[in-house]
C-alpha cells in the first residue's frame, strides 16, 4: 500500500483520514489532527517517530500510512546582498524557484504558483518558459517549509515575516491550489501568517479578483506596468483579454472588500513606459481606487530587448505621482547577480510530451 503524503492534506481532509484510515474515535480526531498539524507546521517535525505527544501504537500506525516527504533542494545560490535563491526539485522531477530577501526589519519569501507561465510578458524572463504545470497546494506550501528549514525558522520570532506569491506563474490561473495554500499559510495552529503578511500578485486576471477578495483576502498586487491599453498590450499580451477599465473596476471592489490599498507593480522600461506622460496617465488610474505604486528597476536577462530606466528618471517619474498626492516607492533590485530578482526566475523544466 502506498503511503499518503501529509502535505497533500488540508486540516479537514487530515481529520477525515485519521477517522477513516486510522479509525481514531470521532471525539479525538480534532485533537490528534491538531497535534500532528502543529508539530509539522509550527515546529518543523521531520520524523513521525519524534512525535512523542502521540501514543507509541498510534505513532507506529501513522508511520505505516503517512510520509512527511518533501521536495528537495537541487541548487542554492546566495547573492552578494544576502538574497538566497533555491532551485527546488519537486517529487515529480519538475523544478521551481523561490527566493528569500532579508531586510533590516523583515524577511520576505517569494514563492511560485506554477512551473513556467502562460502570460509571455515581453520583459519577463519567466515568461520565456512555457507553462509546464500548475503547482499543487502542497508544492506551494512546501516552498515555505523548505525555506524555513534552511533558515531554522521555527522560533516565535519569525525570520520569514512576509510571503509573496510573485515567483514563477500567474497565481489566479491556479486559483484553487493558491486558495488552499493560503488557507494553510494563514492557519493559526500552523504556519500562522496573517492576511497582511501575505501578498498575492496577479497580472490582471480580472474575473478572479472579486472571488479572491471574498475567499483569499490577503494583500493584492497588480502587475500593471503601463497606464494605457495600447501600451500595455505591447508588453503584456494578457491585456488583450482583460482591459485596464475592467481591472480598475475589480480592484475597486477588492480594495473595498478587503479594506486595504492595492499595490500597483510597475517595471520601468527605458523609452517605453517611463515618460512624464505615462506618469500623469498613471495618476489618473490611481485616482479611481485606493492604491500605491511600486516602481521596479528592470532586471535585464540574456536575450531581452529592453533597458532599465535611469535612476534619476525613475525619481522624476515617482515625484510626479507623489506630487499628485499618491504613494510611490522605488523598489531596490535584489538578487540580480543570481538571477533572483523580479521577473528573472526560470527553470529548465519542460512540459512532458504525451505519447
Short mmCIF file of C-alpha atoms in Angstrom, two decimals:
data_model
loop_
_atom_site.label_atom_id
_atom_site.label_comp_id
_atom_site.label_asym_id
_atom_site.label_seq_id
_atom_site.Cartn_x
_atom_site.Cartn_y
_atom_site.Cartn_z
CA UNK A 1 0.00 0.00 0.00
CA UNK A 2 1.44 3.37 -0.99
CA UNK A 3 1.93 5.95 1.74
CA UNK A 4 -0.17 9.11 1.82
CA UNK A 5 1.83 12.34 1.90
CA UNK A 6 0.98 14.55 4.88
CA UNK A 7 1.37 17.70 2.78
CA UNK A 8 -1.42 16.58 0.45
CA UNK A 9 -3.93 17.11 3.29
CA UNK A 10 -5.60 20.28 4.40
CA UNK A 11 -6.80 20.25 8.02
CA UNK A 12 -10.26 18.89 7.17
CA UNK A 13 -9.00 16.05 4.98
CA UNK A 14 -6.37 15.19 7.61
CA UNK A 15 -9.15 14.76 10.17
CA UNK A 16 -11.12 12.58 7.75
CA UNK A 17 -8.03 10.44 7.12
CA UNK A 18 -7.40 9.92 10.85
CA UNK A 19 -11.03 8.97 11.32
CA UNK A 20 -11.47 6.60 8.36
CA UNK A 21 -8.00 5.14 7.81
CA UNK A 22 -6.65 5.11 11.34
CA UNK A 23 -10.06 4.52 12.97
CA UNK A 24 -9.45 7.19 15.60
CA UNK A 25 -12.66 7.79 17.54
CA UNK A 26 -14.53 10.90 16.47
CA UNK A 27 -14.13 12.88 19.69
CA UNK A 28 -10.33 12.53 19.45
CA UNK A 29 -9.78 13.22 15.74
CA UNK A 30 -9.60 17.02 16.09
CA UNK A 31 -7.11 16.78 18.94
CA UNK A 32 -4.89 14.24 17.15
CA UNK A 33 -5.05 16.17 13.86
CA UNK A 34 -4.10 19.37 15.68
CA UNK A 35 -1.14 17.67 17.40
CA UNK A 36 0.16 16.45 14.05
CA UNK A 37 -0.57 19.75 12.26
CA UNK A 38 1.17 21.86 14.93
CA UNK A 39 4.17 19.54 15.14
CA UNK A 40 4.79 19.78 11.37
CA UNK A 41 3.84 23.39 10.63
CA UNK A 42 4.78 25.10 13.90
CA UNK A 43 7.81 23.08 14.96
CA UNK A 44 9.12 21.67 11.69
CA UNK A 45 8.72 17.98 12.58
CA UNK A 46 10.56 15.83 10.01
CA UNK A 47 10.24 12.33 11.52
CA UNK A 48 6.94 10.93 12.77
CA UNK A 49 8.71 8.78 15.34
CA UNK A 50 9.78 12.03 17.06
CA UNK A 51 6.11 12.91 17.68
CA UNK A 52 6.21 11.93 21.35
CA UNK A 53 2.85 13.57 22.16
CA UNK A 54 1.17 10.58 20.46
CA UNK A 55 0.92 7.08 21.97
CA UNK A 56 3.50 4.64 20.56
CA UNK A 57 0.87 2.41 18.85
CA UNK A 58 -0.71 5.41 17.10
CA UNK A 59 2.71 6.67 16.06
CA UNK A 60 3.59 3.29 14.57
CA UNK A 61 0.32 3.20 12.68
CA UNK A 62 0.89 6.72 11.35
CA UNK A 63 4.40 5.77 10.19
CA UNK A 64 2.92 2.83 8.27
CA UNK A 65 0.43 5.08 6.43
CA UNK A 66 1.84 8.63 6.17
CA UNK A 67 5.08 10.13 4.91
CA UNK A 68 6.45 13.64 5.55
CA UNK A 69 8.48 13.54 2.33
CA UNK A 70 9.12 16.95 0.79
CA UNK A 71 10.66 18.14 -2.46
CA UNK A 72 14.44 18.59 -2.28
CA UNK A 73 16.78 21.46 -2.98
CA UNK A 74 18.59 20.97 -6.29
CA UNK A 75 20.69 24.14 -6.04
CA UNK A 76 21.24 27.10 -3.71
CA UNK A 77 22.63 30.47 -4.78
CA UNK A 78 23.42 33.33 -2.43
CA UNK A 79 23.69 36.89 -3.72
CA UNK A 80 26.21 39.48 -2.56
CA UNK A 81 23.29 41.32 -0.94
CA UNK A 82 22.24 38.27 1.14
CA UNK A 83 19.34 37.21 -1.10
CA UNK A 84 19.08 33.41 -1.35
CA UNK A 85 17.58 31.57 -4.33
CA UNK A 86 16.64 27.91 -4.04
CA UNK A 87 16.01 25.68 -7.04
CA UNK A 88 13.60 23.08 -5.73
CA UNK A 89 13.11 19.71 -7.38
CA UNK A 90 9.52 18.59 -6.90
CA UNK A 91 8.59 14.98 -6.25
CA UNK A 92 7.62 14.58 -9.93
CA UNK A 93 11.04 15.81 -11.09
CA UNK A 94 9.94 19.28 -12.23
CA UNK A 95 11.83 22.24 -10.82
CA UNK A 96 10.66 25.55 -9.38
CA UNK A 97 12.43 28.55 -7.85
CA UNK A 98 11.80 30.55 -4.71
CA UNK A 99 13.75 33.47 -3.27
CA UNK A 100 14.38 34.77 0.27
CA UNK A 101 15.07 38.50 0.58
CA UNK A 102 16.39 39.55 4.01
CA UNK A 103 15.96 43.16 5.12
CA UNK A 104 16.64 45.01 8.38
CA UNK A 105 13.10 44.81 9.72
CA UNK A 106 11.66 41.85 7.82
CA UNK A 107 12.40 38.83 5.65
CA UNK A 108 10.34 38.22 2.52
CA UNK A 109 9.97 34.85 0.81
CA UNK A 110 8.91 34.99 -2.83
CA UNK A 111 7.24 31.73 -3.89
CA UNK A 112 5.95 30.29 -7.17
CA UNK A 113 2.49 29.04 -8.13
CA UNK A 114 3.29 27.39 -11.49
CA UNK A 115 6.24 25.80 -13.27
CA UNK A 116 6.65 28.20 -16.18
CA UNK A 117 3.99 30.72 -17.20
CA UNK A 118 1.42 31.26 -19.96
CA UNK A 119 1.46 35.06 -19.99
CA UNK A 120 4.56 35.83 -22.10
CA UNK A 121 5.04 39.35 -20.74
CA UNK A 122 7.73 40.71 -23.04
CA UNK A 123 10.06 41.93 -20.29
CA UNK A 124 9.83 38.84 -18.04
CA UNK A 125 12.36 36.01 -18.17
CA UNK A 126 9.92 33.58 -16.52
CA UNK A 127 7.54 34.17 -19.42
CA UNK A 128 10.06 32.68 -21.83
CA UNK A 129 9.48 29.28 -20.18
CA UNK A 130 6.27 27.69 -21.42
CA UNK A 131 3.81 26.55 -18.79
CA UNK A 132 4.72 23.07 -17.58
CA UNK A 133 2.11 22.65 -14.84
CA UNK A 134 0.12 24.20 -12.04
CA UNK A 135 1.63 23.53 -8.62
CA UNK A 136 -0.47 21.55 -6.14
CA UNK A 137 -1.19 23.41 -2.91
CA UNK A 138 1.32 21.08 -1.19
CA UNK A 139 4.04 22.16 -3.65
CA UNK A 140 3.29 25.82 -2.94
CA UNK A 141 3.34 25.34 0.86
CA UNK A 142 6.46 23.15 0.69
CA UNK A 143 8.47 26.06 -0.70
CA UNK A 144 7.78 27.84 2.60
CA UNK A 145 8.57 24.70 4.63
CA UNK A 146 11.89 24.16 2.83
CA UNK A 147 12.91 27.81 3.28
CA UNK A 148 12.00 27.65 6.99
CA UNK A 149 14.11 24.51 7.37
CA UNK A 150 17.08 26.11 5.65
CA UNK A 151 16.83 29.21 7.86
CA UNK A 152 15.94 27.23 11.02
CA UNK A 153 12.86 29.45 11.29
CA UNK A 154 10.82 27.69 13.99
CA UNK A 155 11.04 30.21 16.83
CA UNK A 156 8.28 32.58 17.94
CA UNK A 157 10.07 35.50 16.24
CA UNK A 158 9.82 34.65 12.54
CA UNK A 159 12.78 35.05 10.17
CA UNK A 160 10.41 34.80 7.19
CA UNK A 161 7.95 37.54 8.15
CA UNK A 162 6.24 38.06 4.78
CA UNK A 163 5.28 35.76 1.91
CA UNK A 164 4.64 36.99 -1.61
CA UNK A 165 3.25 34.87 -4.44
CA UNK A 166 5.30 36.71 -7.03
CA UNK A 167 7.56 33.92 -8.25
CA UNK A 168 7.00 31.79 -11.33
CA UNK A 169 3.49 31.69 -12.78
CA UNK A 170 0.16 33.52 -12.54
CA UNK A 171 -1.49 32.66 -9.19
CA UNK A 172 -5.05 33.28 -10.45
CA UNK A 173 -4.58 30.73 -13.25
CA UNK A 174 -4.02 28.22 -10.44
CA UNK A 175 -6.73 29.68 -8.24
CA UNK A 176 -7.95 26.65 -6.23
CA UNK A 177 -4.46 25.48 -5.25
CA UNK A 178 -3.39 29.01 -4.33
CA UNK A 179 -6.53 29.46 -2.23
CA UNK A 180 -5.90 26.21 -0.28
CA UNK A 181 -2.20 27.03 0.14
CA UNK A 182 -3.05 30.47 1.54
CA UNK A 183 -5.53 28.87 3.98
CA UNK A 184 -2.72 26.61 5.25
CA UNK A 185 -0.31 29.56 5.48
CA UNK A 186 -2.87 31.57 7.47
CA UNK A 187 -3.87 28.74 9.85
CA UNK A 188 -3.18 29.92 13.43
CA UNK A 189 -2.44 26.32 14.50
CA UNK A 190 0.10 26.03 11.73
CA UNK A 191 2.30 28.48 9.86
CA UNK A 192 0.28 31.39 11.25
CA UNK A 193 0.83 34.15 8.69
CA UNK A 194 -1.82 36.85 8.97
CA UNK A 195 -3.54 38.04 5.78
CA UNK A 196 -1.46 41.24 5.98
CA UNK A 197 1.74 39.20 5.85
CA UNK A 198 0.82 37.55 2.52
CA UNK A 199 0.60 39.22 -0.89
CA UNK A 200 -0.82 37.54 -3.97
CA UNK A 201 0.28 39.11 -7.23
CA UNK A 202 -1.68 38.95 -10.47
CA UNK A 203 -1.04 40.19 -13.99
CA UNK A 204 -4.71 41.15 -14.02
CA UNK A 205 -6.99 38.12 -14.35
CA UNK A 206 -9.94 40.41 -13.80
CA UNK A 207 -12.67 37.76 -13.43
CA UNK A 208 -10.85 36.12 -10.47
CA UNK A 209 -10.20 39.32 -8.50
CA UNK A 210 -13.70 39.61 -6.88
CA UNK A 211 -13.63 35.93 -5.90
CA UNK A 212 -10.19 36.36 -4.34
CA UNK A 213 -11.48 39.36 -2.37
CA UNK A 214 -14.07 37.11 -0.70
CA UNK A 215 -12.11 33.85 -0.45
CA UNK A 216 -8.41 34.76 -0.13
CA UNK A 217 -8.42 38.26 1.38
CA UNK A 218 -4.65 38.90 1.50
CA UNK A 219 -2.89 41.96 0.14
CA UNK A 220 -3.22 42.13 -3.64
CA UNK A 221 -0.52 43.32 -6.04
CA UNK A 222 -1.49 44.12 -9.62
CA UNK A 223 1.27 43.89 -12.24
CA UNK A 224 0.18 46.93 -14.24
CA UNK A 225 3.43 48.09 -15.94
CA UNK A 226 1.69 50.50 -18.33
CA UNK A 227 -1.04 53.16 -17.97
CA UNK A 228 -2.90 52.65 -21.30
CA UNK A 229 -4.35 49.62 -23.06
CA UNK A 230 -2.34 50.36 -26.19
CA UNK A 231 1.00 50.38 -24.37
CA UNK A 232 0.12 47.53 -22.00
CA UNK A 233 -0.82 45.25 -24.91
CA UNK A 234 2.63 45.77 -26.43
CA UNK A 235 4.39 44.40 -23.34
CA UNK A 236 1.63 42.27 -21.71
CA UNK A 237 -0.50 40.24 -24.16
CA UNK A 238 -2.97 39.40 -21.34
CA UNK A 239 -4.29 42.97 -21.71
CA UNK A 240 -6.00 41.94 -24.97
CA UNK A 241 -8.34 39.84 -22.81
CA UNK A 242 -8.59 41.95 -19.63
CA UNK A 243 -8.57 45.71 -20.29
CA UNK A 244 -7.42 48.34 -17.79
CA UNK A 245 -11.01 49.60 -17.37
CA UNK A 246 -12.08 46.13 -16.13
CA UNK A 247 -9.08 45.92 -13.82
CA UNK A 248 -9.95 49.29 -12.27
CA UNK A 249 -13.50 48.10 -11.53
CA UNK A 250 -12.37 44.83 -9.96
CA UNK A 251 -9.57 46.48 -7.96
CA UNK A 252 -12.08 48.99 -6.63
CA UNK A 253 -14.20 46.06 -5.42
CA UNK A 254 -11.19 44.24 -3.93
CA UNK A 255 -9.98 47.32 -2.03
CA UNK A 256 -13.48 47.94 -0.62
CA UNK A 257 -14.00 44.30 0.38
CA UNK A 258 -10.59 43.73 1.99
CA UNK A 259 -10.31 47.35 3.18
CA UNK A 260 -6.70 47.65 2.02
CA UNK A 261 -4.83 49.51 -0.70
CA UNK A 262 -3.89 47.60 -3.85
CA UNK A 263 -0.18 47.68 -4.74
CA UNK A 264 0.44 48.50 -8.39
CA UNK A 265 3.65 46.92 -9.69
CA UNK A 266 5.32 48.96 -12.42
CA UNK A 267 8.57 47.72 -14.03
CA UNK A 268 10.26 50.71 -15.64
CA UNK A 269 11.50 50.17 -19.20
CA UNK A 270 13.65 52.87 -20.76
CA UNK A 271 11.85 54.77 -23.51
CA UNK A 272 8.79 52.51 -23.25
CA UNK A 273 6.67 53.30 -20.17
CA UNK A 274 8.76 55.87 -18.27
CA UNK A 275 7.74 59.20 -19.81
CA UNK A 276 6.17 62.12 -17.91
CA UNK A 277 3.01 61.48 -19.93
CA UNK A 278 2.93 57.90 -18.63
CA UNK A 279 3.34 59.16 -15.06
CA UNK A 280 0.42 61.57 -15.47
CA UNK A 281 -1.74 58.83 -17.03
CA UNK A 282 -0.85 56.54 -14.12
CA UNK A 283 -2.07 59.12 -11.58
CA UNK A 284 -5.47 59.11 -13.33
CA UNK A 285 -5.73 55.35 -12.74
CA UNK A 286 -4.62 55.77 -9.12
CA UNK A 287 -7.37 58.33 -8.55
CA UNK A 288 -10.01 55.62 -9.07
CA UNK A 289 -9.35 53.19 -6.19
CA UNK A 290 -7.17 53.07 -3.04
CA UNK A 291 -3.69 52.09 -4.18
CA UNK A 292 0.03 52.79 -4.09
CA UNK A 293 2.64 52.14 -6.74
CA UNK A 294 5.91 50.22 -6.56
CA UNK A 295 8.29 51.36 -9.28
CA UNK A 296 10.58 48.43 -10.05
CA UNK A 297 14.04 48.55 -11.59
CA UNK A 298 14.06 46.40 -14.70
CA UNK A 299 16.41 43.43 -14.38
CA UNK A 300 17.89 42.55 -17.78
CA UNK A 301 18.39 38.90 -18.72
CA UNK A 302 20.16 37.26 -21.69
CA UNK A 303 18.35 37.99 -24.96
CA UNK A 304 15.93 40.65 -23.71
CA UNK A 305 15.35 43.78 -25.81
CA UNK A 306 14.63 46.27 -23.02
CA UNK A 307 16.87 48.50 -20.93
CA UNK A 308 16.34 49.76 -17.38
CA UNK A 309 15.19 53.34 -16.84
CA UNK A 310 17.95 55.58 -15.46
CA UNK A 311 17.69 56.14 -11.70
CA UNK A 312 17.17 59.91 -11.97
CA UNK A 313 14.36 59.36 -14.47
CA UNK A 314 12.74 56.87 -12.07
CA UNK A 315 12.92 59.50 -9.34
CA UNK A 316 11.36 62.17 -11.61
CA UNK A 317 8.57 59.74 -12.53
CA UNK A 318 8.00 58.94 -8.84
CA UNK A 319 7.88 62.64 -7.93
CA UNK A 320 5.07 63.31 -10.45
CA UNK A 321 2.98 60.62 -8.71
CA UNK A 322 3.84 61.88 -5.22
CA UNK A 323 3.06 65.49 -6.22
CA UNK A 324 -0.38 64.27 -7.36
CA UNK A 325 -0.94 63.01 -3.79
CA UNK A 326 -0.25 59.27 -4.15
CA UNK A 327 2.26 56.88 -2.58
CA UNK A 328 5.09 55.93 -4.91
CA UNK A 329 8.14 53.92 -3.86
CA UNK A 330 11.13 52.78 -5.88
CA UNK A 331 11.87 49.15 -5.16
CA UNK A 332 15.57 48.47 -5.00
CA UNK A 333 16.51 45.43 -7.01
CA UNK A 334 17.78 42.45 -5.01
CA UNK A 335 19.50 39.24 -6.06
CA UNK A 336 20.30 40.39 -9.61
CA UNK A 337 23.68 38.64 -9.64
CA UNK A 338 21.97 35.24 -9.12
CA UNK A 339 19.03 35.95 -11.49
CA UNK A 340 16.85 36.04 -8.36
CA UNK A 341 15.30 39.45 -8.92
CA UNK A 342 11.83 40.39 -10.13
CA UNK A 343 10.98 38.69 -13.44
CA UNK A 344 14.22 36.68 -13.61
CA UNK A 345 13.08 33.29 -12.28
CA UNK A 346 13.17 30.43 -14.75
CA UNK A 347 13.95 26.70 -14.69
CA UNK A 348 14.82 24.07 -17.27
CA UNK A 349 11.63 22.06 -16.66
CA UNK A 350 9.67 21.34 -19.84
CA UNK A 351 6.20 20.02 -20.42
CA UNK A 352 6.41 16.28 -21.00
CA UNK A 353 5.20 15.26 -24.44
CA UNK A 354 2.34 12.79 -24.41
CA UNK A 355 2.98 9.67 -26.47
#
